[in-house]
Tab-separated table of C-alpha atoms in Angstrom:
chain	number	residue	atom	x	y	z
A	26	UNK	CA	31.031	-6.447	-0.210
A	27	UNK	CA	29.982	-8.201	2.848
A	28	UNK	CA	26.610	-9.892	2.464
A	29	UNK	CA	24.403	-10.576	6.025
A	30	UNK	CA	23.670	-13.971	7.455
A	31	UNK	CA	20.104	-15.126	6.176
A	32	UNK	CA	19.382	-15.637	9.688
A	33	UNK	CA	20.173	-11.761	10.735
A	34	UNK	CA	18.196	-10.263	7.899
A	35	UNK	CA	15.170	-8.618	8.547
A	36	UNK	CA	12.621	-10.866	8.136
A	37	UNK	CA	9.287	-9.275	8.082
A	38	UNK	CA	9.644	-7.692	4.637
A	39	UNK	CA	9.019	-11.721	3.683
A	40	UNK	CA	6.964	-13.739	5.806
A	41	UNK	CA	6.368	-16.229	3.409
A	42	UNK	CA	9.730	-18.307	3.650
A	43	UNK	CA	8.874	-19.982	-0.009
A	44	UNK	CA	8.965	-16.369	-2.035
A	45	UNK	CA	12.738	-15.228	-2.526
A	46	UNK	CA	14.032	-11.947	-1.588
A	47	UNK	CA	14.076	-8.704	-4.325
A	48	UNK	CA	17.053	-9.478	-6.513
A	49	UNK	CA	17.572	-13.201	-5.242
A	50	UNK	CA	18.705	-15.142	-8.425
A	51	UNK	CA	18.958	-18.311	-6.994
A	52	UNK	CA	15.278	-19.378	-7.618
A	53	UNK	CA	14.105	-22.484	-9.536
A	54	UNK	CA	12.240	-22.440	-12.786
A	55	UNK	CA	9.653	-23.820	-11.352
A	56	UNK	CA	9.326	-21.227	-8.281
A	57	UNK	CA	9.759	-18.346	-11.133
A	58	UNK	CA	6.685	-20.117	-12.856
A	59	UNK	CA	4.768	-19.930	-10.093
A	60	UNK	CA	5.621	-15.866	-9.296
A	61	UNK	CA	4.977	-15.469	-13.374
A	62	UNK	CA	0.872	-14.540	-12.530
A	63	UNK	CA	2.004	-12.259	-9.954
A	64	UNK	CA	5.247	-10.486	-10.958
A	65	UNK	CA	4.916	-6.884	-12.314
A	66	UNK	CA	1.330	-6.434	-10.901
A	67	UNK	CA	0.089	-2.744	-9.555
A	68	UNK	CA	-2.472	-3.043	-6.590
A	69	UNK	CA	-4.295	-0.061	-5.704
A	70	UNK	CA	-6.401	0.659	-2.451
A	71	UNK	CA	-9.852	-0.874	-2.990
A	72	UNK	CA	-12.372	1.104	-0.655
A	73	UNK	CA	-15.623	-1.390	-1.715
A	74	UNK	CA	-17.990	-4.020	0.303
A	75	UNK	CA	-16.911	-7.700	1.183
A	76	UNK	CA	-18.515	-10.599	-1.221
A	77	UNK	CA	-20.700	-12.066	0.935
A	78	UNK	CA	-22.246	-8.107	1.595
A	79	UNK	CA	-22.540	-7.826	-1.718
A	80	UNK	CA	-24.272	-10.911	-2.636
A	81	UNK	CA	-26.921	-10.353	-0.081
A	82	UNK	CA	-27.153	-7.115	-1.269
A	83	UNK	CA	-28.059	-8.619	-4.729
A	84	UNK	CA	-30.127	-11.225	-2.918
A	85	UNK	CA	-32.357	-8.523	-1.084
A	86	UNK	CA	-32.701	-6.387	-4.366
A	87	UNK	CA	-34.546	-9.432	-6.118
A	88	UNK	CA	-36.161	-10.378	-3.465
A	89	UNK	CA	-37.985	-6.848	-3.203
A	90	UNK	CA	-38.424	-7.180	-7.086
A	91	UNK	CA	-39.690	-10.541	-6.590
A	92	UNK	CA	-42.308	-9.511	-3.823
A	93	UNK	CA	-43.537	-6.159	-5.955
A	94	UNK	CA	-44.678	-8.313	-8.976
A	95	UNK	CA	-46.232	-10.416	-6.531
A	96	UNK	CA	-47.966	-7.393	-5.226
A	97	UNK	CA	-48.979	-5.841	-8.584
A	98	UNK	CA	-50.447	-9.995	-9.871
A	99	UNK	CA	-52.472	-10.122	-6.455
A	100	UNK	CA	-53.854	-6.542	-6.506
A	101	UNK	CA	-55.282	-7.401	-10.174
A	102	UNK	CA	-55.690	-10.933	-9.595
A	103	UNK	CA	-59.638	-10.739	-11.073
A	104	UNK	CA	-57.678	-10.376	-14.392
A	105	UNK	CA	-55.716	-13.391	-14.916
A	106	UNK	CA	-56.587	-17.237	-15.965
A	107	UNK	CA	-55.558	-19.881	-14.160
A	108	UNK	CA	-56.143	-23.025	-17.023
A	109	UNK	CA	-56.240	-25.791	-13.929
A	110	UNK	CA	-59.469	-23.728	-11.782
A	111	UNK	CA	-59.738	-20.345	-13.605
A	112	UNK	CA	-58.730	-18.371	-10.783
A	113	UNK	CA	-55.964	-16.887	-9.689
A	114	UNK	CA	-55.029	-16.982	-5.250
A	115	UNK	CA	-52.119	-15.605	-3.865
A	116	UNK	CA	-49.747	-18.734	-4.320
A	117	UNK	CA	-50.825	-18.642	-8.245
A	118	UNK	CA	-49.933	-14.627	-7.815
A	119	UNK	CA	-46.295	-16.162	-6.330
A	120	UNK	CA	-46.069	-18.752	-9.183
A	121	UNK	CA	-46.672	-16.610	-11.791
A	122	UNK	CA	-44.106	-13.854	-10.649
A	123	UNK	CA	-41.646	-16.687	-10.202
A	124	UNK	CA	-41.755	-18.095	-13.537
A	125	UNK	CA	-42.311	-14.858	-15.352
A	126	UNK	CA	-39.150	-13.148	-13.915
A	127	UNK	CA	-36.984	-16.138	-14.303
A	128	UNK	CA	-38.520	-17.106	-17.631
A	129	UNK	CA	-40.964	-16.038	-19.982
A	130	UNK	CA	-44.057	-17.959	-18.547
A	131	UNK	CA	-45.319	-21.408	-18.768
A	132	UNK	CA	-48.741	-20.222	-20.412
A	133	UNK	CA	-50.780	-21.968	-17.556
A	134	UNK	CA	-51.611	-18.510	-16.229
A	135	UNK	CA	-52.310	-15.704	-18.461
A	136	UNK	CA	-53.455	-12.076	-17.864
A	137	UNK	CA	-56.424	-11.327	-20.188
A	138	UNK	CA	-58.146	-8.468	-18.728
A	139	UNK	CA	-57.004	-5.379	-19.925
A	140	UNK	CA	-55.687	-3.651	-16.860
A	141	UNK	CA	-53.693	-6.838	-16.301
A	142	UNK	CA	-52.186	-6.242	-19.736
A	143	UNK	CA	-51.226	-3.261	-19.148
A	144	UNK	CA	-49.963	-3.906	-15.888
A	145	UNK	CA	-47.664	-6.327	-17.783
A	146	UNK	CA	-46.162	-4.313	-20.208
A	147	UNK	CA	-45.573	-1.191	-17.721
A	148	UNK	CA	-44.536	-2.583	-14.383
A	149	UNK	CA	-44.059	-6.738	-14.621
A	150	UNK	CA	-41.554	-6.801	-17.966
A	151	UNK	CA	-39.448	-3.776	-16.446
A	152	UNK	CA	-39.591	-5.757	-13.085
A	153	UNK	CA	-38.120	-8.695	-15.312
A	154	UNK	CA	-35.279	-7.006	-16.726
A	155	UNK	CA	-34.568	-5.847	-13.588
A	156	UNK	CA	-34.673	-9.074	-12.034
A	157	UNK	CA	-32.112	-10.669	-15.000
A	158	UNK	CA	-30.131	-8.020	-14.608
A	159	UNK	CA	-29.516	-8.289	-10.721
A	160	UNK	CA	-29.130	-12.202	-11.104
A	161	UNK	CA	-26.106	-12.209	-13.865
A	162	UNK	CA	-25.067	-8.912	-12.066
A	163	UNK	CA	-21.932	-10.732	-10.997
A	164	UNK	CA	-21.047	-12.146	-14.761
A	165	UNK	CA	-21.096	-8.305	-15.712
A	166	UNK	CA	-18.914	-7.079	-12.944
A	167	UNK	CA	-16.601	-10.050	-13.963
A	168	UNK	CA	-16.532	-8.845	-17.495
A	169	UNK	CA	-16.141	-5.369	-16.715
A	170	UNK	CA	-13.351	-5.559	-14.028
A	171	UNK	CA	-10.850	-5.814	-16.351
A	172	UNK	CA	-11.744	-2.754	-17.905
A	173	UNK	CA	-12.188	-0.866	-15.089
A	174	UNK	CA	-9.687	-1.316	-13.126
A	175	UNK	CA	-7.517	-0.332	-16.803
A	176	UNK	CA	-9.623	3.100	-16.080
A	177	UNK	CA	-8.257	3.430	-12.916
A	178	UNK	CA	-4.667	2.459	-13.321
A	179	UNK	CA	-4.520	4.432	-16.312
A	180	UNK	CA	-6.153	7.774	-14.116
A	181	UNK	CA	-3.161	6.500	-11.405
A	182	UNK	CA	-0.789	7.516	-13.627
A	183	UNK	CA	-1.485	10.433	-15.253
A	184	UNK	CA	-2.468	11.659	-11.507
A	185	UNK	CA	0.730	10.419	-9.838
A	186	UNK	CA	3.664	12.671	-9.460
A	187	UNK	CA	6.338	14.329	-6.672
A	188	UNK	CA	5.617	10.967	-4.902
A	189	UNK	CA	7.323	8.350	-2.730
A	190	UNK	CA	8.740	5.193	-3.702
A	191	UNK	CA	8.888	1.948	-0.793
A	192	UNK	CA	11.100	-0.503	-2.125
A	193	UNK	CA	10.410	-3.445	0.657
A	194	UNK	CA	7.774	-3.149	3.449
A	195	UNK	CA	8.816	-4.610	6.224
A	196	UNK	CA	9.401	-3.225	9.364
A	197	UNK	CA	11.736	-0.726	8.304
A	198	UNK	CA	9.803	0.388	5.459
A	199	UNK	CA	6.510	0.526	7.604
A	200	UNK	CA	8.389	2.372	10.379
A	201	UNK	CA	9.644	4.954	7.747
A	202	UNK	CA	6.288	5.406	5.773
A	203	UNK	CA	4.241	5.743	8.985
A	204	UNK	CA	6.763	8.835	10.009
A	205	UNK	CA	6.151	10.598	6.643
A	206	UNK	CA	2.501	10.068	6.528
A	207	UNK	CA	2.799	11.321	10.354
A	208	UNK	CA	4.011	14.825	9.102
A	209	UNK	CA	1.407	14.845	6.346
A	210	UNK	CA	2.208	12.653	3.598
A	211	UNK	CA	-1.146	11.828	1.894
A	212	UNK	CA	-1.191	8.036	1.828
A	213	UNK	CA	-2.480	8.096	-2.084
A	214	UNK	CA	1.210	9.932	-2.728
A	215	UNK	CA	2.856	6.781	-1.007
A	216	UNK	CA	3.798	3.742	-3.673
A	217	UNK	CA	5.095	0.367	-2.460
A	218	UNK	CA	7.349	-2.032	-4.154
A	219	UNK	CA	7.903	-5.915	-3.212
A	220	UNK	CA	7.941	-9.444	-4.398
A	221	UNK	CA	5.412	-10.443	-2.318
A	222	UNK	CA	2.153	-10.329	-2.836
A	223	UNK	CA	0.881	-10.963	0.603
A	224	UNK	CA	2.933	-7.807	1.682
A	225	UNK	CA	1.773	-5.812	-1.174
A	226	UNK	CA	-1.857	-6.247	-0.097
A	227	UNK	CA	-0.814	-5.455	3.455
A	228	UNK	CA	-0.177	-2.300	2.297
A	229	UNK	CA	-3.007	-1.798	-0.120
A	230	UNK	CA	-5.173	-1.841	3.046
A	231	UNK	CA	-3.874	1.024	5.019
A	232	UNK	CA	-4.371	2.910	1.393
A	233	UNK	CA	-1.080	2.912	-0.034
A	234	UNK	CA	-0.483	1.322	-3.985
A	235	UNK	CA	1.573	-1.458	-4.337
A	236	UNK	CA	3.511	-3.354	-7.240
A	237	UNK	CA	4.135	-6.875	-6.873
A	238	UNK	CA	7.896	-7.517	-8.725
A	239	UNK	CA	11.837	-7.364	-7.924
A	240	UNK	CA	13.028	-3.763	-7.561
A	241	UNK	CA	16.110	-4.511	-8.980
A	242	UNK	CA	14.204	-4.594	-12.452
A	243	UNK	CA	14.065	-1.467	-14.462
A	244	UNK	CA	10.467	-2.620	-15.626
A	245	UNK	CA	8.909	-2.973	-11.973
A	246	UNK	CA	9.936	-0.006	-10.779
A	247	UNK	CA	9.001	2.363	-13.685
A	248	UNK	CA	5.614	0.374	-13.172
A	249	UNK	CA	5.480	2.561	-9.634
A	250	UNK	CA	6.060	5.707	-12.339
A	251	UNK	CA	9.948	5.982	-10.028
A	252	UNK	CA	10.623	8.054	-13.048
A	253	UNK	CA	8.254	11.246	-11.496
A	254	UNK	CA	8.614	10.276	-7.911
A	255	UNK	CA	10.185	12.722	-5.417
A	256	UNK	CA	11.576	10.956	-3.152
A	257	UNK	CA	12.618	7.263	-2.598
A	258	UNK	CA	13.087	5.101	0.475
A	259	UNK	CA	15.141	1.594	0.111
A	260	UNK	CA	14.304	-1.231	3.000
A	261	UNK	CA	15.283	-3.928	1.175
A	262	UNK	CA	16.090	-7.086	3.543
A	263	UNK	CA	19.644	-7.572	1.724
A	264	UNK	CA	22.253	-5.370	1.493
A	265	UNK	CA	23.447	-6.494	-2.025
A	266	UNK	CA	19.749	-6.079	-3.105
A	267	UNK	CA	19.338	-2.482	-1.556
A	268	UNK	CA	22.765	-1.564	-3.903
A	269	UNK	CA	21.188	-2.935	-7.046
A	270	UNK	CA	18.147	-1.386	-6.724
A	271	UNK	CA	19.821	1.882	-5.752
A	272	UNK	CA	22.085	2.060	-8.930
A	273	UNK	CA	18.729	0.902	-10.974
A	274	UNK	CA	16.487	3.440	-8.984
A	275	UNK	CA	19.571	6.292	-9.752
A	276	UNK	CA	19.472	5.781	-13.279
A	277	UNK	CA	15.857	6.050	-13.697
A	278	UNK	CA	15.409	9.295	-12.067
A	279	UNK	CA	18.377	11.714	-11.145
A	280	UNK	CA	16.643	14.067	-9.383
A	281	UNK	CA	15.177	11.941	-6.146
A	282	UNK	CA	16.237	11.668	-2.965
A	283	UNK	CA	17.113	8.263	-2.269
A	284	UNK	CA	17.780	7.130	1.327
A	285	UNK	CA	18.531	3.392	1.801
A	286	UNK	CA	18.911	0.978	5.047
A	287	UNK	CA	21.744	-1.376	4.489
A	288	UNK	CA	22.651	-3.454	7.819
A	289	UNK	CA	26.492	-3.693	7.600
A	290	UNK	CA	27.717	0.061	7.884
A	291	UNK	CA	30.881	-1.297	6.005
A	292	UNK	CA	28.162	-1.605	3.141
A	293	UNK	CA	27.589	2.374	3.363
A	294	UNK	CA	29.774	3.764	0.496
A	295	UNK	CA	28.950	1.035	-2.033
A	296	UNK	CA	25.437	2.545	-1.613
A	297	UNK	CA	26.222	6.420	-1.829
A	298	UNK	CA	28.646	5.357	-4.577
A	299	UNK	CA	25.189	3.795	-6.318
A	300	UNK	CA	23.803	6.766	-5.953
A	301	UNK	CA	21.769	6.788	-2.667
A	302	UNK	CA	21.729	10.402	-0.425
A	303	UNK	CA	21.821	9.401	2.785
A	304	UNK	CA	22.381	5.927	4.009
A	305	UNK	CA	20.941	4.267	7.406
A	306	UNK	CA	23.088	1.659	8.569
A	307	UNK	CA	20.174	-0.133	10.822
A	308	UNK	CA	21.993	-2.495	12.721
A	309	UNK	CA	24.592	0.354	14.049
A	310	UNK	CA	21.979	2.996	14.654
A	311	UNK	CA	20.258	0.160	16.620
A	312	UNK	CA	23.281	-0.461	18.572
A	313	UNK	CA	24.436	2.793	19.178
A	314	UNK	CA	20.746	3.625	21.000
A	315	UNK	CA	20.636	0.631	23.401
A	316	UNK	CA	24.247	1.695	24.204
A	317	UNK	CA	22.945	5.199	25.007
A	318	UNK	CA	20.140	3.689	26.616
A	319	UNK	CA	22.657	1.722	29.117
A	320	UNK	CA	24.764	4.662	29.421
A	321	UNK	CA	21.672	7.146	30.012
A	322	UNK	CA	18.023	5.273	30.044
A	323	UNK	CA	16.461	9.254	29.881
A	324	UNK	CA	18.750	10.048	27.107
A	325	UNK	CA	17.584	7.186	24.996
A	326	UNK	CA	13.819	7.834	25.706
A	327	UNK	CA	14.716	11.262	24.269
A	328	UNK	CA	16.633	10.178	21.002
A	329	UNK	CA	13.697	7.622	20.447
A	330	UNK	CA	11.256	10.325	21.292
A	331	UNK	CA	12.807	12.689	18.485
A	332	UNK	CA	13.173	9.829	16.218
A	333	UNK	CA	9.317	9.196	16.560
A	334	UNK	CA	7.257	11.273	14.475
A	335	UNK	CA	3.947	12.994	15.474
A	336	UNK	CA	4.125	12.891	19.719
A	337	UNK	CA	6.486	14.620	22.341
A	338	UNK	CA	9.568	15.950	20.465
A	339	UNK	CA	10.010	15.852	16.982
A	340	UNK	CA	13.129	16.898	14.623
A	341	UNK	CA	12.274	18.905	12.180
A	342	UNK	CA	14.176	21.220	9.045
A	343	UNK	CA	12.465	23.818	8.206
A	344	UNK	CA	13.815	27.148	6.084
A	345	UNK	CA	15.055	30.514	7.547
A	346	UNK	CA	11.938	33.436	8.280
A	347	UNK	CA	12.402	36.389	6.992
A	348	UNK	CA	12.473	37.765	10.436
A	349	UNK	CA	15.316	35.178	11.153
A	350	UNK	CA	17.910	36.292	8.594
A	351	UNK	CA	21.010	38.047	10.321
A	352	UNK	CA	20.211	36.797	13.344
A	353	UNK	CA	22.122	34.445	15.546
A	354	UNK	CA	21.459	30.965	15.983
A	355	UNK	CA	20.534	31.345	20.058
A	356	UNK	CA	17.950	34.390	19.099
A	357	UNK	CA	15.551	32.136	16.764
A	358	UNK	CA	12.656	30.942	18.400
A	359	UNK	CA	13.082	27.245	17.900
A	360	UNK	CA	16.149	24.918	19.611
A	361	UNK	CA	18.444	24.828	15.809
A	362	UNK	CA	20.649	21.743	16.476
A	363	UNK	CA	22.656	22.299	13.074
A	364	UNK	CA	22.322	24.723	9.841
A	365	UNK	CA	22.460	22.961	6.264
A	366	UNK	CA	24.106	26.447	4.345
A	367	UNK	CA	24.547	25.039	0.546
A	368	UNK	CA	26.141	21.477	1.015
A	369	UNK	CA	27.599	21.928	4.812
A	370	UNK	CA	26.205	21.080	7.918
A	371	UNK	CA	27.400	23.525	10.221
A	372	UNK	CA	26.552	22.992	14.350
A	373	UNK	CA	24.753	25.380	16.663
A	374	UNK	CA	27.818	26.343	18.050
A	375	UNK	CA	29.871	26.898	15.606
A	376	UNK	CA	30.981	30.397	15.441
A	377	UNK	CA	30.162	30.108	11.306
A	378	UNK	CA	26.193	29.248	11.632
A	379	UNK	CA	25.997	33.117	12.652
A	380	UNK	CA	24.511	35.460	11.537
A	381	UNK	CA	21.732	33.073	9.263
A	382	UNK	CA	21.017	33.639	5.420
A	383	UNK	CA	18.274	33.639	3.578
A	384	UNK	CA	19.410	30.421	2.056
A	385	UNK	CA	19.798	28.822	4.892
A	386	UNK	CA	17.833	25.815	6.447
A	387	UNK	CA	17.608	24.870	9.964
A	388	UNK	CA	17.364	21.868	11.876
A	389	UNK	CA	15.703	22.446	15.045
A	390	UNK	CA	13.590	20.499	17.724
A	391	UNK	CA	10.063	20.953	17.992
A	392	UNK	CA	7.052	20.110	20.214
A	393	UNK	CA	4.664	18.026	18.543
A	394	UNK	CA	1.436	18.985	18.489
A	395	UNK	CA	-1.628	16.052	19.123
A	396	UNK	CA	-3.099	16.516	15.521
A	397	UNK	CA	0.375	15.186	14.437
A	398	UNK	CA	1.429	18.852	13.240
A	399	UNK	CA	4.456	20.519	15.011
A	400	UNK	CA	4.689	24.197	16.974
């Protein structure tokens, strides 16, 4: 097989020149030490506030604590002891909330009337818990992280199923999930797949999960649950890497649909040998539109247009009405380009593609419609 120059591969899917490709074994012991805290690692969408809103979040909440016990001291002020004067101003009222929140008092000022007793045990020791528990509220997110983000992984799974695999997001695997998110994949049914982590959390923030690991491993890719996933899209940047992870991806689940990019189209049998349905050969298709696009500049603006998801013209298969069946081709009310009957593609004008069946599916053009739907 025919591996691609380094220099010709796409290069996006890896920005960071220092992390290796999916299913590059030429890496050092101490490079695979270094991946070691991030290999095998699930990243799903956070949706919460940056640190520094948070902290000042915290930082407002015991402020507000700090200036109600201040409040409650100076409104009952008449019933503390101050040992240095005996009375209690409004900077004693601040000292004493400061030390009693943060500690349990210095003795130096005491309540001993009985309303400022009271006021003590009701409102200024819940107002210190509250204040502890705001300060080390950090230390108890810490702690609890681990377990919660257990919950949600563990709620992941048992939720995730019928949904679609990325193995490499670069630009051919952000090109491809944008289109199937553009005809109403839910971006929660969308799992990514690459060795870097960088990449991974790229695509954590438009709301898609994401394992960090080589796809070519059996364990990394049953960590995106490939086993229950409908269909799955390979954009790996190496062709040898896209037919490993194929043959792995194939023997994990034998019911997907796996469509792979490979960049040599002398590469495109090894891969539907692996196991892949349809294979893209990327450099080719590329090649083939700027020659149309020489040829015919408004003929390529139309192939990209149909190739292009959600605006102008979109390509669409859809299944045969009821109305439809043992009808010709020309009297449906959509342009049909081909009919898929069992395993054949048959073309619009072939005299076979009349009349349709009922298990028939048709591939017609469409107008797009601005919500992203199609007419």
């Amino acid at each position: 097989m025919k591996l691609p120059d380094h220099d010709a591969t796409d290069r996006s899917t890896h920005p960071d020149p220092t992390v290796p490709p999916a299913g590059h074994h030429g890496v050092s012991a101490a490079d695979r030490a270094g991946q070691h805290d991030t290999e095998h690692r699930i990243m799903l969408p956070r949706y919460t506030a940056g640190p520094l809103r948070q902290v000042a979040r915290r930082l407002l909440m015991a402020l507000l604590v700090m200036v109600a016990t201040v409040l409650i001291v100076y409104s009952d002020s008449a019933g503390y002891h101050d040992n240095s004067d005996g009375e209690v101003d409004f900077l004693d009222a601040v000292y004493y909330s400061t030390v009693t929140l943060s500690t349990t008092g210095y003795g130096d000022i005491v309540p001993y009337s009985d309303s400022a007793r009271l006021s003590n045990v009701l409102l200024v020791t819940p107002l210190r818990v509250l204040f502890l528990i705001i300060l080390v509220g950090t230390t108890l997110e810490v702690l609890t992280e681990r377990t919660r983000e257990q919950w949600r992984l563990t709620r992941w799974r048992s939720a995730l199923r019928e949904h679609t695999v990325v193995i490499g997001f670069g630009t051919k695997g952000r090109s491809a999930v944008q289109t199937l998110t553009a005809t109403g994949l839910a971006n929660e049914r969308v799992v990514v797949v690459d060795p870097n982590p960088k990449v991974v959390e790229s695509a954590t923030a438009h709301g898609y999960a994401g394992v960090v690991g080589d796809a070519t491993r059996s364990d990394v890719l049953l960590r995106a649950e490939i086993q229950k996933a409908r269909q799955i899209i390979i954009a790996t940047q190496r062709d040898d890497t896209a037919v490993l992870v194929t043959l792995t991806a194939r023997q994990l689940n034998r019911g997907a649909k796996i469509v792979a990019a490979v960049r040599e189209e002398e590469n495109a049998p090894l891969l539907r040998q692996s196991g892949a349905d349809a294979v893209i050969t990327s450099a080719s298709a590329a090649g083939r539109l700027l020659g149309l696009s020489v040829l015919s500049p408004s003929a390529g603006t139309v192939m990209e247009d149909l190739i292009q998801q959600g605006s102008g013209l979109d390509l669409v298969e859809r299944p045969v009405v009821k109305s439809e069946v043992g009808r010709g081709v020309r009297d449906t009310d959509d342009l049909v380009v081909s009919v898929l009957r069992g395993h054949r593609l048959i073309g619009y004008d072939d005299p076979e593609a009349s009349p349709l069946k009922t298990t028939d599916r048709l591939i017609t053009i469409v107008r797009a419609r601005p919500n992203g739907s199609v007419e």
